[in-house]
PDB file of C-alpha atoms in Angstrom:
ATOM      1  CA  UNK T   1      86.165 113.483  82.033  1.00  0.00           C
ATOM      2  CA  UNK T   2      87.081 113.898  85.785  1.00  0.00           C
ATOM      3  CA  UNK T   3      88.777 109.970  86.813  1.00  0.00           C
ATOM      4  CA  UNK T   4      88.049 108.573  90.126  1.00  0.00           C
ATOM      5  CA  UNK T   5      91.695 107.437  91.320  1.00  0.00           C
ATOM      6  CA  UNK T   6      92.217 104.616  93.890  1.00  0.00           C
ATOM      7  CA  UNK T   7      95.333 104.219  95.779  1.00  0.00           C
ATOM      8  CA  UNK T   8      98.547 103.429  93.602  1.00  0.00           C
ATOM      9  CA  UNK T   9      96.883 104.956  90.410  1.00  0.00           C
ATOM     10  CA  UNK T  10      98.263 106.735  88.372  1.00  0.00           C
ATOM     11  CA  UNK T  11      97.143 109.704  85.176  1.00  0.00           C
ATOM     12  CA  UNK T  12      99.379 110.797  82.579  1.00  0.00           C
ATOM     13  CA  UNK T  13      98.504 114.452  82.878  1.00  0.00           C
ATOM     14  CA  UNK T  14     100.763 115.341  79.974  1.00  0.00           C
ATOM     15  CA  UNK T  15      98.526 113.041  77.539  1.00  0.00           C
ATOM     16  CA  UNK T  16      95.385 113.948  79.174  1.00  0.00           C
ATOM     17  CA  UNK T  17      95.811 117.572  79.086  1.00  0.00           C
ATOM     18  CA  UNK T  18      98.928 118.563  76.404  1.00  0.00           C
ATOM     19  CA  UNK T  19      98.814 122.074  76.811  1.00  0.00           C
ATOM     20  CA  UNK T  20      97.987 122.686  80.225  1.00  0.00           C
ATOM     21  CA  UNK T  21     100.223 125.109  82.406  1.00  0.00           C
ATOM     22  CA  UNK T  22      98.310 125.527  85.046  1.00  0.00           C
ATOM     23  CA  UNK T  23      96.795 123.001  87.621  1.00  0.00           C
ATOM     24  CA  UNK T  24      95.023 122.845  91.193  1.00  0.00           C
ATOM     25  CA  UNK T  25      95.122 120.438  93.535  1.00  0.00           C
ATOM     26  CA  UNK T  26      92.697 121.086  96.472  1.00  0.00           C
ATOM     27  CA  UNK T  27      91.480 119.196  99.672  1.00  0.00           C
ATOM     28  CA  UNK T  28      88.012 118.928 100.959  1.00  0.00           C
ATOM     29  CA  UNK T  29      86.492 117.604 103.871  1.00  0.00           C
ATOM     30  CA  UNK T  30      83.111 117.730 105.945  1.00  0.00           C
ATOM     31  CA  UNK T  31      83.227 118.918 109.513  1.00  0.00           C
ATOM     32  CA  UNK T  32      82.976 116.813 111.944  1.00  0.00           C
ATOM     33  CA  UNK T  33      83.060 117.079 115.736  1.00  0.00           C
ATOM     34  CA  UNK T  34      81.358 114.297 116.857  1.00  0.00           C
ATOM     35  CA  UNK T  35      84.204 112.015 117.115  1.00  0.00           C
ATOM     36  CA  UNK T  36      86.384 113.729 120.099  1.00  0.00           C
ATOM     37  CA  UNK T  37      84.307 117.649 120.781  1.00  0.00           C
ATOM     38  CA  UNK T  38      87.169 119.368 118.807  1.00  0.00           C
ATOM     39  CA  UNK T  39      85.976 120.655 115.029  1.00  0.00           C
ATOM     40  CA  UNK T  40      88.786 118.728 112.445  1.00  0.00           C
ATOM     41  CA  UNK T  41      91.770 120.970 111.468  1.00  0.00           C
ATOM     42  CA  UNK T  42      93.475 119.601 108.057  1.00  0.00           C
ATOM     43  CA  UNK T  43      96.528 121.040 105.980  1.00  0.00           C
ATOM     44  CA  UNK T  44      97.657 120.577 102.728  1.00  0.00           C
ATOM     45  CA  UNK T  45     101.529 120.844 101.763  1.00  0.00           C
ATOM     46  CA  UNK T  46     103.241 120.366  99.106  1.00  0.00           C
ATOM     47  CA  UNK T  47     107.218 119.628  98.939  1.00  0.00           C
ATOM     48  CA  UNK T  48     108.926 120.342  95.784  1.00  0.00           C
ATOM     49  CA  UNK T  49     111.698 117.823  95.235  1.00  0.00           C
ATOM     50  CA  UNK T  50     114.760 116.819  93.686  1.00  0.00           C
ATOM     51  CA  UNK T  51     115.845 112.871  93.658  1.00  0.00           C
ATOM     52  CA  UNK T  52     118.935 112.367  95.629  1.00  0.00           C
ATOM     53  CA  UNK T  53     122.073 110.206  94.472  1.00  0.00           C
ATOM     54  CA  UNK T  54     119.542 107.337  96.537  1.00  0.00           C
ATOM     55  CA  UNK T  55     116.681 108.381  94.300  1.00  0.00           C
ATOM     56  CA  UNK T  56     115.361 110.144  97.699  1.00  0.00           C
ATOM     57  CA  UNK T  57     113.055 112.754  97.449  1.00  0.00           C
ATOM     58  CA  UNK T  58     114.824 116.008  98.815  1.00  0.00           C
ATOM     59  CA  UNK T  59     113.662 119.122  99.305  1.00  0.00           C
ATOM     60  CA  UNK T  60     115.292 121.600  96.442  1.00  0.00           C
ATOM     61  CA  UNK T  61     115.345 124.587  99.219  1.00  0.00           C
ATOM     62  CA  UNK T  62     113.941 124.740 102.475  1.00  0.00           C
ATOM     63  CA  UNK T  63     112.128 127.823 100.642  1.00  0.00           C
ATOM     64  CA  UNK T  64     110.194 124.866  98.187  1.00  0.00           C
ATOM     65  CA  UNK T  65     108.283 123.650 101.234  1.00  0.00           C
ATOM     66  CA  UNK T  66     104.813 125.118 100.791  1.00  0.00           C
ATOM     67  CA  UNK T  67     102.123 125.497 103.147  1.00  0.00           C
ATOM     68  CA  UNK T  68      99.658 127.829 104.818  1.00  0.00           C
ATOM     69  CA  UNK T  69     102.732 129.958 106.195  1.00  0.00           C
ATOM     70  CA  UNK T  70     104.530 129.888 103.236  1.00  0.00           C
ATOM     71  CA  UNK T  71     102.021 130.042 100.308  1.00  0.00           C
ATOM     72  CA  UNK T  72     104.515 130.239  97.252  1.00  0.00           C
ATOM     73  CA  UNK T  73     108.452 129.265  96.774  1.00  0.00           C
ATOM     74  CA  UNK T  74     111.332 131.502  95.151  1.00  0.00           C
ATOM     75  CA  UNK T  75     110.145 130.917  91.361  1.00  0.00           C
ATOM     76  CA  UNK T  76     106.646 131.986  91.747  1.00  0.00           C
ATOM     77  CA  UNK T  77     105.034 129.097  90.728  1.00  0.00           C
ATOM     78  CA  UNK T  78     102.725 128.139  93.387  1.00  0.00           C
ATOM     79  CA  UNK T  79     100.199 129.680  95.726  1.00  0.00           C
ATOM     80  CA  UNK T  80      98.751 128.202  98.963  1.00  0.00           C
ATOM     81  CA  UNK T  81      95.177 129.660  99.436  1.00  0.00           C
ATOM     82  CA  UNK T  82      95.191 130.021 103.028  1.00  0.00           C
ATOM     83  CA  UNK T  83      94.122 127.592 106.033  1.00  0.00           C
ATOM     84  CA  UNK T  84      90.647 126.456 106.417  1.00  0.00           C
ATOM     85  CA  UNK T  85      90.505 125.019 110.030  1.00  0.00           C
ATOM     86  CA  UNK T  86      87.052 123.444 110.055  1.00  0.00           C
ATOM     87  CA  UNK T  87      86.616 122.279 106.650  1.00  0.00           C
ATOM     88  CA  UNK T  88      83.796 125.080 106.065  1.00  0.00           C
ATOM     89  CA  UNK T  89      84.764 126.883 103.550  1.00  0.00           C
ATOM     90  CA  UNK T  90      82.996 124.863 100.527  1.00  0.00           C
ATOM     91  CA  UNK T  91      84.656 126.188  97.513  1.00  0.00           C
ATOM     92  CA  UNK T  92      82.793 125.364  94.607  1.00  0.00           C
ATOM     93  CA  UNK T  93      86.393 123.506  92.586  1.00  0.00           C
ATOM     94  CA  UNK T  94      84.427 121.633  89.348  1.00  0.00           C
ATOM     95  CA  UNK T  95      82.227 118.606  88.707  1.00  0.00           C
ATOM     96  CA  UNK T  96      83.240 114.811  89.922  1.00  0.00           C
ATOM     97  CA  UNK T  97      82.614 111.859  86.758  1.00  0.00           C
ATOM     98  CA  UNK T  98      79.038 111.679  87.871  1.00  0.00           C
ATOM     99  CA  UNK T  99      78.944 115.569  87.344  1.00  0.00           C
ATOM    100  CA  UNK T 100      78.470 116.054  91.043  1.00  0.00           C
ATOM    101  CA  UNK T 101      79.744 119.312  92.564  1.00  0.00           C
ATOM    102  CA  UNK T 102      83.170 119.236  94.474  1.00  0.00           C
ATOM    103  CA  UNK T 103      83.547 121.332  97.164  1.00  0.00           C
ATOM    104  CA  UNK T 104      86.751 121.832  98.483  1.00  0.00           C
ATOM    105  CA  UNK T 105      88.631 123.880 101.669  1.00  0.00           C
ATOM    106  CA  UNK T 106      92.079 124.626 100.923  1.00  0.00           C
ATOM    107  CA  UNK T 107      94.043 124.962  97.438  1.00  0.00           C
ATOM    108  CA  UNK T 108      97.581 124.887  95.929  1.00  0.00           C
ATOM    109  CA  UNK T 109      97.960 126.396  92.514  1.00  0.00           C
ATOM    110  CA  UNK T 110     100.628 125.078  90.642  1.00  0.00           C
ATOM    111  CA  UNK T 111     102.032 126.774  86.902  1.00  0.00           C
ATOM    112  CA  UNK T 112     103.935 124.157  86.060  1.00  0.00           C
ATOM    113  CA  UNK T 113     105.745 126.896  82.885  1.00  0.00           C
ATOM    114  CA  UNK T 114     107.304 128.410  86.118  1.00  0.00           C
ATOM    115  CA  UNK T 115     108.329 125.287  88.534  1.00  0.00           C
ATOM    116  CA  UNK T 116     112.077 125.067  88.885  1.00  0.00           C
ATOM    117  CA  UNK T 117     114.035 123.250  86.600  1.00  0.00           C
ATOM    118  CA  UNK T 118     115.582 120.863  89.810  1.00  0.00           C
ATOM    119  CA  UNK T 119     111.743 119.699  90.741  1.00  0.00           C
ATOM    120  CA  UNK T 120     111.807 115.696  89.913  1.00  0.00           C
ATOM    121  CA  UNK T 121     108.945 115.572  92.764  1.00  0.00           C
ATOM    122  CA  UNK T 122     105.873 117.614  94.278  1.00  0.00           C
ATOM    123  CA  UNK T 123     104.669 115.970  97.236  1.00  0.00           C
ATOM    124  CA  UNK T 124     101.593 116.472  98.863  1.00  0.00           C
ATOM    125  CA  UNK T 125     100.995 116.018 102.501  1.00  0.00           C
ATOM    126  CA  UNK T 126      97.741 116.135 104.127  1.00  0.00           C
ATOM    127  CA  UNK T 127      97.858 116.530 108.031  1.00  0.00           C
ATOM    128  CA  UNK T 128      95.387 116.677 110.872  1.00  0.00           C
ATOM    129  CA  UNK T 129      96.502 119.468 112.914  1.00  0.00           C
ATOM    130  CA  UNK T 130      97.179 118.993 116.592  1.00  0.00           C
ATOM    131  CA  UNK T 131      96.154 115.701 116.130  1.00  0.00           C
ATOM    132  CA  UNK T 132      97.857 113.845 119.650  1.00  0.00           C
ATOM    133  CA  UNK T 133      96.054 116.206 121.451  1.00  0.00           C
ATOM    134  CA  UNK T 134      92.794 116.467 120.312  1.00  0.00           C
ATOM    135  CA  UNK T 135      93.186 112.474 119.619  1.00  0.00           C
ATOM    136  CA  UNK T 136      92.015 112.872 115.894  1.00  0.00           C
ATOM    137  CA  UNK T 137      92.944 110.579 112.753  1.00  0.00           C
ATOM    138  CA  UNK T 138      91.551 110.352 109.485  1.00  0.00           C
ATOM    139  CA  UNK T 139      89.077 107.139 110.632  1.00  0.00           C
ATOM    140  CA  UNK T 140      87.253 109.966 112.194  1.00  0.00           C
ATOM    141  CA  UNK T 141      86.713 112.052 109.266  1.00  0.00           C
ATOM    142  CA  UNK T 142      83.230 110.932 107.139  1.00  0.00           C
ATOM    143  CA  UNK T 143      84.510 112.093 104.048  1.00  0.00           C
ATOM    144  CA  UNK T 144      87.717 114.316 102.391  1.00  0.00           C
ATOM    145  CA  UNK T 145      88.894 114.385  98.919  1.00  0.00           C
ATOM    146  CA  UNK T 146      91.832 115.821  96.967  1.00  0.00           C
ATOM    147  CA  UNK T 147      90.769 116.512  93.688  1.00  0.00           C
ATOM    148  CA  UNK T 148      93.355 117.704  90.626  1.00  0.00           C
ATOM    149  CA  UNK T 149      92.081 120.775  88.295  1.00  0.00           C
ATOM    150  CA  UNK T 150      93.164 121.984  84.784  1.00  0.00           C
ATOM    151  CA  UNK T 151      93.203 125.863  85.333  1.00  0.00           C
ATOM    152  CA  UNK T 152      93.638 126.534  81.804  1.00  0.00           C
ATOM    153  CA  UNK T 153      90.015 124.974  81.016  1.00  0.00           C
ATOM    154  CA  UNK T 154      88.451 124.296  84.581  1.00  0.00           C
ATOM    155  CA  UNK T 155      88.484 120.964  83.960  1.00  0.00           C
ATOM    156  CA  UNK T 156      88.723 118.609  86.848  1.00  0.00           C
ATOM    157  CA  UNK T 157      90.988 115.679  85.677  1.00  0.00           C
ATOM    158  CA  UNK T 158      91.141 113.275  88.818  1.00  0.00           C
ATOM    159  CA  UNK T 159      90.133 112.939  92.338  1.00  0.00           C
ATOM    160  CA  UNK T 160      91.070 110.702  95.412  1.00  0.00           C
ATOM    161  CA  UNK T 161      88.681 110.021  98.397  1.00  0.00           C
ATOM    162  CA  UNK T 162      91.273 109.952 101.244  1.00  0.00           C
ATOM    163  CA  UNK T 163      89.051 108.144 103.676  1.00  0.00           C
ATOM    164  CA  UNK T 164      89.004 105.026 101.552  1.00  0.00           C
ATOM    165  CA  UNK T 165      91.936 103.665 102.888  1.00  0.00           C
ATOM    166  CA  UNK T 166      92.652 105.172 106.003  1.00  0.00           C
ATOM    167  CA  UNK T 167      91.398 104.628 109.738  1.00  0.00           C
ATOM    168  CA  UNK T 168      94.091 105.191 112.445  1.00  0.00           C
ATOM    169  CA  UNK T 169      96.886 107.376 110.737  1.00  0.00           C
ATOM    170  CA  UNK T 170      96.789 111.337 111.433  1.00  0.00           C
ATOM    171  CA  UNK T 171      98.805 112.313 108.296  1.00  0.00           C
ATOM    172  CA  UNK T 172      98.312 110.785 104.837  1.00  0.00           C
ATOM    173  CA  UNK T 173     101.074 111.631 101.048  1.00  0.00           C
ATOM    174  CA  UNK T 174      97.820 111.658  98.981  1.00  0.00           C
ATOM    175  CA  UNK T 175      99.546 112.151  96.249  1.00  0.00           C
ATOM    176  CA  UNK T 176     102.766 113.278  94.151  1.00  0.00           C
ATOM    177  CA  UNK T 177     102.931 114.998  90.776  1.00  0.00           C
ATOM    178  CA  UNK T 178     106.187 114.425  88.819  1.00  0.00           C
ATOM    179  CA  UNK T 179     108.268 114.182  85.574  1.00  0.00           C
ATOM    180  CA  UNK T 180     108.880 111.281  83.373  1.00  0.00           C
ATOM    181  CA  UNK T 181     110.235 111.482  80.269  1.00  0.00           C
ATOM    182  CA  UNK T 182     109.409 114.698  80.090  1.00  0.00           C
ATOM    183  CA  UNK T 183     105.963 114.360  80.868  1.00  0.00           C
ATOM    184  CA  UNK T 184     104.089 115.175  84.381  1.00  0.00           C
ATOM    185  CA  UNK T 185     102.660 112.181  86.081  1.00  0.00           C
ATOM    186  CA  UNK T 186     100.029 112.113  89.121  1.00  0.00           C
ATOM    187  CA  UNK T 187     100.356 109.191  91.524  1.00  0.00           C
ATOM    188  CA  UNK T 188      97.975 108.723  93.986  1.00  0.00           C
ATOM    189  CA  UNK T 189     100.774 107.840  96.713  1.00  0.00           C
ATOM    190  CA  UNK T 190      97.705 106.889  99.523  1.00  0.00           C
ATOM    191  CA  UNK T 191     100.791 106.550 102.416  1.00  0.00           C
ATOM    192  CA  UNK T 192      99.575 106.553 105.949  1.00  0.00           C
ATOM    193  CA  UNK T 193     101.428 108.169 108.848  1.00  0.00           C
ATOM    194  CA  UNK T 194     101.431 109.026 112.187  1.00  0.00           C
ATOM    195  CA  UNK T 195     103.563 112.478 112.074  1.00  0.00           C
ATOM    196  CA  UNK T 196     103.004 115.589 112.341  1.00  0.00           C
ATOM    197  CA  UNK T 197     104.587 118.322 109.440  1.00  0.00           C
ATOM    198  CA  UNK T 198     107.133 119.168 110.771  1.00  0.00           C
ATOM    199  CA  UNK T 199     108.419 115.545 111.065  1.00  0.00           C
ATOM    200  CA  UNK T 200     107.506 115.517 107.330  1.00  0.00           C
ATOM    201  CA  UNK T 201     109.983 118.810 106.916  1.00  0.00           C
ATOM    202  CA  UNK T 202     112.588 116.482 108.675  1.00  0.00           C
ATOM    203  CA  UNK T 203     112.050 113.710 106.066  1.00  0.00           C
ATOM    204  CA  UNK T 204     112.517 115.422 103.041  1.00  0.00           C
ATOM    205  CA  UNK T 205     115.892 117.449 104.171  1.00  0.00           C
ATOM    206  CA  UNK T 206     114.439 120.373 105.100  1.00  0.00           C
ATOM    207  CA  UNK T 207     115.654 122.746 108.506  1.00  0.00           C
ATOM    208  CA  UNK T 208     113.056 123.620 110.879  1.00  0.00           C
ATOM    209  CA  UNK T 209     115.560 126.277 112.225  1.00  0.00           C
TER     210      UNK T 209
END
């Protein structure tokens, strides 16, 4: 049964889902041009990450930063789906707990059998494109959601509705999946920002060169 996850939560995805190898995390949201004439543009990343001597979350390889332009890393275990820039692509991604229909815009497959062995962290980012200009943020947005799919069975294990704690920040870590004692953890991070990505490439090591 898909869990509704509120900022700070956490799911065990190991114990919920033993034998799973293969999982989807996707982002949703409704269009929406009301707010400043421009249609919202939204992008999922994810940053694969080993812990620093700090405990820092650093990029493995510049190569492990995944987005739209770079849909998959060196091991093959990832694949970006492609950029939806109006949120209109309503891909049918599984059923919420009430058994509702998720619809979402933009996907990253993950098989975890393939991630590198140096990944402590995935990160995902979630950014309003050209935000400063077209004076966007995520208050403006009536409704986006990152749910988290089981591949192997089509499950959908978790989702978090971003615009539940959000109003004036134009980039949001929804969430990070990660090891712990062997076992792969989903946090729902729910950290606010006012950056753009490549700022985020900046803060987790990476060379924009």
């Amino acid at each position: 049964m898909s869990i509704n996850l509120s900022k700070g939560g956490r799911i065990n995805l190991s114990k919920e889902a033993p034998s799973m190898k293969k999982v989807t995390i996707g982002l949703g949201w409704m269009p929406n041009t009301y707010a400043t004439g421009e249609k919202f543009d939204l992008d999922a990343s994810m940053f694969i990450c080993a812990n620093d001597a700090n405990g820092d979350a650093k990029l493995v390889s510049d190569s492990h930063f995944v987005f739209y332009g770079n849909p998959s890393e060196p091991e093959g275990a990832t694949k970006h789906t492609g950029d939806s820039r109006d949120g209109a692509n309503n891909v049918d991604f599984g059923l919420d707990s009430t058994g509702k229909k998720i619809e979402v815009d933009e996907m990253i497959h993950i098989d975890l059998s393939k991630m590198t062995a140096a990944a402590d962290e995935l990160s995902f980012i979630v950014t309003i494109h050209d935000a400063p200009a077209r004076k966007q943020n995520f208050g403006q947005i009536p409704k986006s959601v990152t749910p988290i799919r089981n591949d192997d069975t089509g499950e959908v294990l978790a989702k978090y509705d971003l615009e539940d704690d959000f109003s004036t920040e134009t980039a949001v870590q929804f969430g990070s999946l990660y090891r712990k004692d062997g076992a792969w953890m989903f946090k729902a991070v729910g950290q606010g920002h006012n950056r753009g990505l490549a700022d985020f490439v900046v803060a987790y090591g990476g060379n924009l060169a």
